[in-house]
């Protein structure tokens, strides 16, 4: 379980990005964090694994307080939190396999990682994960040769290779087309279910958030303004979060999309992956 | 504004010109074309059979350039990491020191480095290698640290988020991103160093410059012209090699 | 867990950078053999090196503190000579390199002019400044005039080549547009070519000023004027304190020039 207590972040420029956030995410819950740009979504996620140092408040991961750990303990704590990034953040000049194995960096020593001599169990796990997301035929391709959706799959494998308890997901679909966005979100959620992970998914697409998350938290100017189930997102709530706009269209579209979802997915090389996804969903 | 600029440049120029012309013996200058014709006549034809004595100095020159570049790269890598804002362990102490090393190494010509090292280490190829090495640290480290500062921070952040240690972050997050720049810089500097090492012999630091110096002092102008041809050939060849390699990398 | 089949125990090795094993091994072997030969044929007289170490230490202690005073007159004379040489050779060199650079641009010059100008640039760039300086001293006698000619010639090679490349890379559409108005050749240069290449050229001119100063510090070694001669004498007489002072002055001036030029470049662009 992840618990944030009065989490605050003030940047050196004086901008107050988080104004004392209290939040609990129980094990196995998939939570979407929505809000306009600049609401502090990214900062919140990064304050949890301290890629950004919070300026006040506490973060607990299963009773371990993260906010005052020393460098070594922080590294060990980071292994327990996988992170998935907006622009994939793969090391572009390394191969797919090296990127996935880099998720194990917190577990292996320097020379092992430098010489790429990972334990066979790590390599097995990496192959299994790549097989699960349908990329096992691209193991030795360089990351910059992949398409956006493929890169994000590798990013997911890297996060899962850490064998985390919690996934921190930062705008996973922002650089993807709508269809790939769905596939990626579905993949993330399925994997979380399989491994009983909790996840904080920071996303600006309200529709996607409603489709995939069990719980939605709305953030506005560093404060939580909504915390509840996806169908509680009424037009009034969205206005509260994002400001005045005609929200009826957005809400209605979600329903339509849910019906029309499985259409037109027969094209090209993505089809087998989708079949696997369905298979996985069925088992 | 622009005209004021031109005017200042013009005035500085005239002033400097006067100072130089005071120390010049104009008689020699007006006689220069005769000297040039005379020298030209004495330089042709090049003394081709002198070539047999040049192979060894050419080999030395090549070694000075290559080993000097290798030495410089080995030393430039840590300096560059200390100098780059995003990888330096301390901005207060180490970064200024690294920057000073870069400036000092770059300000002093390799010939001056050689001059110093010949007095300290004695004449020979060894002094030349060290001189080229010391001169090239600044160049390589400067270009390398600029490359480090331009990397994509998100890739580094992602590696940090996995719980990697400092050295692991460098090896996985930073090094792959700067490797192409590193290769390009090495070849580029090697090409420059070939050119520089042809003259180090003038101050006794080995290579073909020794023969050039000796031939000039002995007024053996046909040997001089051959050496100059050899230098041109070497330089053109090294430029070709470096262009090929750089092309292959990019 | 999923039902996807995978084979446990599947090995993975980082794929090598060079795929062909023959090429990989021969390249590695070649490098090893070269290094062995190069290091093997490099004669290092360790006795002489050991002898030199105390001298090296003396040189380093010469920096704490450096001696500006004893030879101040010579140092001042040398530095100012270097500075004059730098300024006038940069100005003259750039002035001369403009016609040559224009001539060496393939899209401007007729073939014979192009080849002639390219040849001038190639000769100027192939030789180290110091070799040119030796000849200039032979032709013009000792003193800063020889240094001035040397540096101007070297500037032509550097600046002319970059100018020519810049002109070859410029946007042909703009150039066409101006030509279409019926402008004469010089008008065309002024309106179409100059605006496109000028900002970068000013920056490069300042960069060359910086290089010329550094080079002016060495041409003195062969008698072409400037601080180099003073430095050479200081080393010959083992006056390391004075040598340290000269080196520090050179570093300071280079830093100052570099700093100003980066400032001016920002201002121009």
PDB file of N, CA, C and O in Angstrom, chain B residues 82-109:
ATOM      1  N   UNK B  82      33.753  15.554 -15.331  1.00  0.00           N
ATOM      2  CA  UNK B  82      33.806  16.523 -14.243  1.00  0.00           C
ATOM      3  C   UNK B  82      33.337  17.900 -14.702  1.00  0.00           C
ATOM      4  O   UNK B  82      32.820  18.682 -13.922  1.00  0.00           O
ATOM      5  N   UNK B  83      33.539  18.195 -15.986  1.00  0.00           N
ATOM      6  CA  UNK B  83      33.229  19.540 -16.480  1.00  0.00           C
ATOM      7  C   UNK B  83      31.764  19.699 -16.874  1.00  0.00           C
ATOM      8  O   UNK B  83      31.251  20.820 -16.878  1.00  0.00           O
ATOM      9  N   UNK B  84      31.100  18.598 -17.221  1.00  0.00           N
ATOM     10  CA  UNK B  84      29.708  18.721 -17.677  1.00  0.00           C
ATOM     11  C   UNK B  84      28.800  19.004 -16.486  1.00  0.00           C
ATOM     12  O   UNK B  84      28.913  18.353 -15.459  1.00  0.00           O
ATOM     13  N   UNK B  85      27.921  19.983 -16.661  1.00  0.00           N
ATOM     14  CA  UNK B  85      27.070  20.399 -15.545  1.00  0.00           C
ATOM     15  C   UNK B  85      26.226  19.258 -15.010  1.00  0.00           C
ATOM     16  O   UNK B  85      25.972  19.182 -13.814  1.00  0.00           O
ATOM     17  N   UNK B  86      25.768  18.366 -15.892  1.00  0.00           N
ATOM     18  CA  UNK B  86      24.832  17.341 -15.437  1.00  0.00           C
ATOM     19  C   UNK B  86      25.500  16.087 -14.894  1.00  0.00           C
ATOM     20  O   UNK B  86      24.836  15.213 -14.384  1.00  0.00           O
ATOM     21  N   UNK B  87      26.822  15.956 -15.005  1.00  0.00           N
ATOM     22  CA  UNK B  87      27.458  14.766 -14.446  1.00  0.00           C
ATOM     23  C   UNK B  87      28.529  15.091 -13.415  1.00  0.00           C
ATOM     24  O   UNK B  87      29.071  14.183 -12.803  1.00  0.00           O
ATOM     25  N   UNK B  88      28.854  16.367 -13.222  1.00  0.00           N
ATOM     26  CA  UNK B  88      29.954  16.682 -12.320  1.00  0.00           C
ATOM     27  C   UNK B  88      29.583  16.347 -10.885  1.00  0.00           C
ATOM     28  O   UNK B  88      28.455  16.588 -10.453  1.00  0.00           O
ATOM     29  N   UNK B  89      30.514  15.727 -10.155  1.00  0.00           N
ATOM     30  CA  UNK B  89      30.209  15.408  -8.755  1.00  0.00           C
ATOM     31  C   UNK B  89      30.194  16.655  -7.876  1.00  0.00           C
ATOM     32  O   UNK B  89      29.546  16.655  -6.827  1.00  0.00           O
ATOM     33  N   UNK B  90      30.930  17.697  -8.254  1.00  0.00           N
ATOM     34  CA  UNK B  90      30.887  18.900  -7.437  1.00  0.00           C
ATOM     35  C   UNK B  90      31.063  20.138  -8.308  1.00  0.00           C
ATOM     36  O   UNK B  90      32.042  20.268  -9.037  1.00  0.00           O
ATOM     37  N   UNK B  91      30.073  21.018  -8.254  1.00  0.00           N
ATOM     38  CA  UNK B  91      30.137  22.221  -9.095  1.00  0.00           C
ATOM     39  C   UNK B  91      31.098  23.247  -8.520  1.00  0.00           C
ATOM     40  O   UNK B  91      31.541  24.137  -9.224  1.00  0.00           O
ATOM     41  N   UNK B  92      31.387  23.120  -7.235  1.00  0.00           N
ATOM     42  CA  UNK B  92      32.178  24.173  -6.585  1.00  0.00           C
ATOM     43  C   UNK B  92      33.675  23.962  -6.791  1.00  0.00           C
ATOM     44  O   UNK B  92      34.413  24.901  -7.078  1.00  0.00           O
ATOM     45  N   UNK B  93      34.117  22.699  -6.660  1.00  0.00           N
ATOM     46  CA  UNK B  93      35.558  22.471  -6.729  1.00  0.00           C
ATOM     47  C   UNK B  93      35.968  21.813  -8.041  1.00  0.00           C
ATOM     48  O   UNK B  93      36.754  22.378  -8.805  1.00  0.00           O
ATOM     49  N   UNK B  94      35.397  20.620  -8.318  1.00  0.00           N
ATOM     50  CA  UNK B  94      35.905  19.848  -9.449  1.00  0.00           C
ATOM     51  C   UNK B  94      35.617  20.509 -10.793  1.00  0.00           C
ATOM     52  O   UNK B  94      36.446  20.487 -11.684  1.00  0.00           O
ATOM     53  N   UNK B  95      34.433  21.105 -10.942  1.00  0.00           N
ATOM     54  CA  UNK B  95      34.085  21.661 -12.243  1.00  0.00           C
ATOM     55  C   UNK B  95      35.029  22.788 -12.644  1.00  0.00           C
ATOM     56  O   UNK B  95      35.567  22.761 -13.750  1.00  0.00           O
ATOM     57  N   UNK B  96      35.279  23.778 -11.773  1.00  0.00           N
ATOM     58  CA  UNK B  96      36.247  24.812 -12.158  1.00  0.00           C
ATOM     59  C   UNK B  96      37.635  24.253 -12.472  1.00  0.00           C
ATOM     60  O   UNK B  96      38.273  24.708 -13.425  1.00  0.00           O
ATOM     61  N   UNK B  97      38.065  23.244 -11.694  1.00  0.00           N
ATOM     62  CA  UNK B  97      39.384  22.669 -11.986  1.00  0.00           C
ATOM     63  C   UNK B  97      39.381  22.052 -13.385  1.00  0.00           C
ATOM     64  O   UNK B  97      40.285  22.292 -14.191  1.00  0.00           O
ATOM     65  N   UNK B  98      38.335  21.283 -13.682  1.00  0.00           N
ATOM     66  CA  UNK B  98      38.251  20.646 -14.996  1.00  0.00           C
ATOM     67  C   UNK B  98      38.237  21.711 -16.097  1.00  0.00           C
ATOM     68  O   UNK B  98      38.925  21.575 -17.110  1.00  0.00           O
ATOM     69  N   UNK B  99      37.464  22.766 -15.886  1.00  0.00           N
ATOM     70  CA  UNK B  99      37.403  23.820 -16.905  1.00  0.00           C
ATOM     71  C   UNK B  99      38.758  24.486 -17.081  1.00  0.00           C
ATOM     72  O   UNK B  99      39.165  24.814 -18.192  1.00  0.00           O
ATOM     73  N   UNK B 100      39.492  24.657 -15.972  1.00  0.00           N
ATOM     74  CA  UNK B 100      40.805  25.276 -16.089  1.00  0.00           C
ATOM     75  C   UNK B 100      41.756  24.368 -16.864  1.00  0.00           C
ATOM     76  O   UNK B 100      42.508  24.837 -17.720  1.00  0.00           O
ATOM     77  N   UNK B 101      41.697  23.065 -16.581  1.00  0.00           N
ATOM     78  CA  UNK B 101      42.546  22.133 -17.336  1.00  0.00           C
ATOM     79  C   UNK B 101      42.253  22.279 -18.826  1.00  0.00           C
ATOM     80  O   UNK B 101      43.159  22.353 -19.658  1.00  0.00           O
ATOM     81  N   UNK B 102      40.961  22.362 -19.157  1.00  0.00           N
ATOM     82  CA  UNK B 102      40.584  22.458 -20.565  1.00  0.00           C
ATOM     83  C   UNK B 102      41.158  23.732 -21.190  1.00  0.00           C
ATOM     84  O   UNK B 102      41.788  23.703 -22.247  1.00  0.00           O
ATOM     85  N   UNK B 103      40.976  24.860 -20.504  1.00  0.00           N
ATOM     86  CA  UNK B 103      41.458  26.124 -21.071  1.00  0.00           C
ATOM     87  C   UNK B 103      42.978  26.113 -21.186  1.00  0.00           C
ATOM     88  O   UNK B 103      43.543  26.485 -22.223  1.00  0.00           O
ATOM     89  N   UNK B 104      43.657  25.666 -20.117  1.00  0.00           N
ATOM     90  CA  UNK B 104      45.118  25.699 -20.139  1.00  0.00           C
ATOM     91  C   UNK B 104      45.641  24.827 -21.270  1.00  0.00           C
ATOM     92  O   UNK B 104      46.513  25.239 -22.038  1.00  0.00           O
ATOM     93  N   UNK B 105      45.061  23.634 -21.397  1.00  0.00           N
ATOM     94  CA  UNK B 105      45.530  22.725 -22.436  1.00  0.00           C
ATOM     95  C   UNK B 105      45.283  23.298 -23.829  1.00  0.00           C
ATOM     96  O   UNK B 105      46.104  23.153 -24.724  1.00  0.00           O
ATOM     97  N   UNK B 106      44.156  23.982 -23.997  1.00  0.00           N
ATOM     98  CA  UNK B 106      43.832  24.513 -25.314  1.00  0.00           C
ATOM     99  C   UNK B 106      44.604  25.778 -25.664  1.00  0.00           C
ATOM    100  O   UNK B 106      44.866  26.045 -26.832  1.00  0.00           O
ATOM    101  N   UNK B 107      44.953  26.576 -24.646  1.00  0.00           N
ATOM    102  CA  UNK B 107      45.608  27.856 -24.956  1.00  0.00           C
ATOM    103  C   UNK B 107      47.028  27.659 -25.405  1.00  0.00           C
ATOM    104  O   UNK B 107      47.597  28.492 -26.085  1.00  0.00           O
ATOM    105  N   UNK B 108      47.646  26.569 -24.944  1.00  0.00           N
ATOM    106  CA  UNK B 108      49.067  26.418 -25.207  1.00  0.00           C
ATOM    107  C   UNK B 108      49.253  25.496 -26.397  1.00  0.00           C
ATOM    108  O   UNK B 108      48.787  24.368 -26.403  1.00  0.00           O
ATOM    109  N   UNK B 109      49.894  26.023 -27.408  1.00  0.00           N
ATOM    110  CA  UNK B 109      50.132  25.300 -28.637  1.00  0.00           C
ATOM    111  C   UNK B 109      50.956  24.044 -28.374  1.00  0.00           C
ATOM    112  O   UNK B 109      51.787  24.010 -27.473  1.00  0.00           O
TER     113      UNK B 109
END
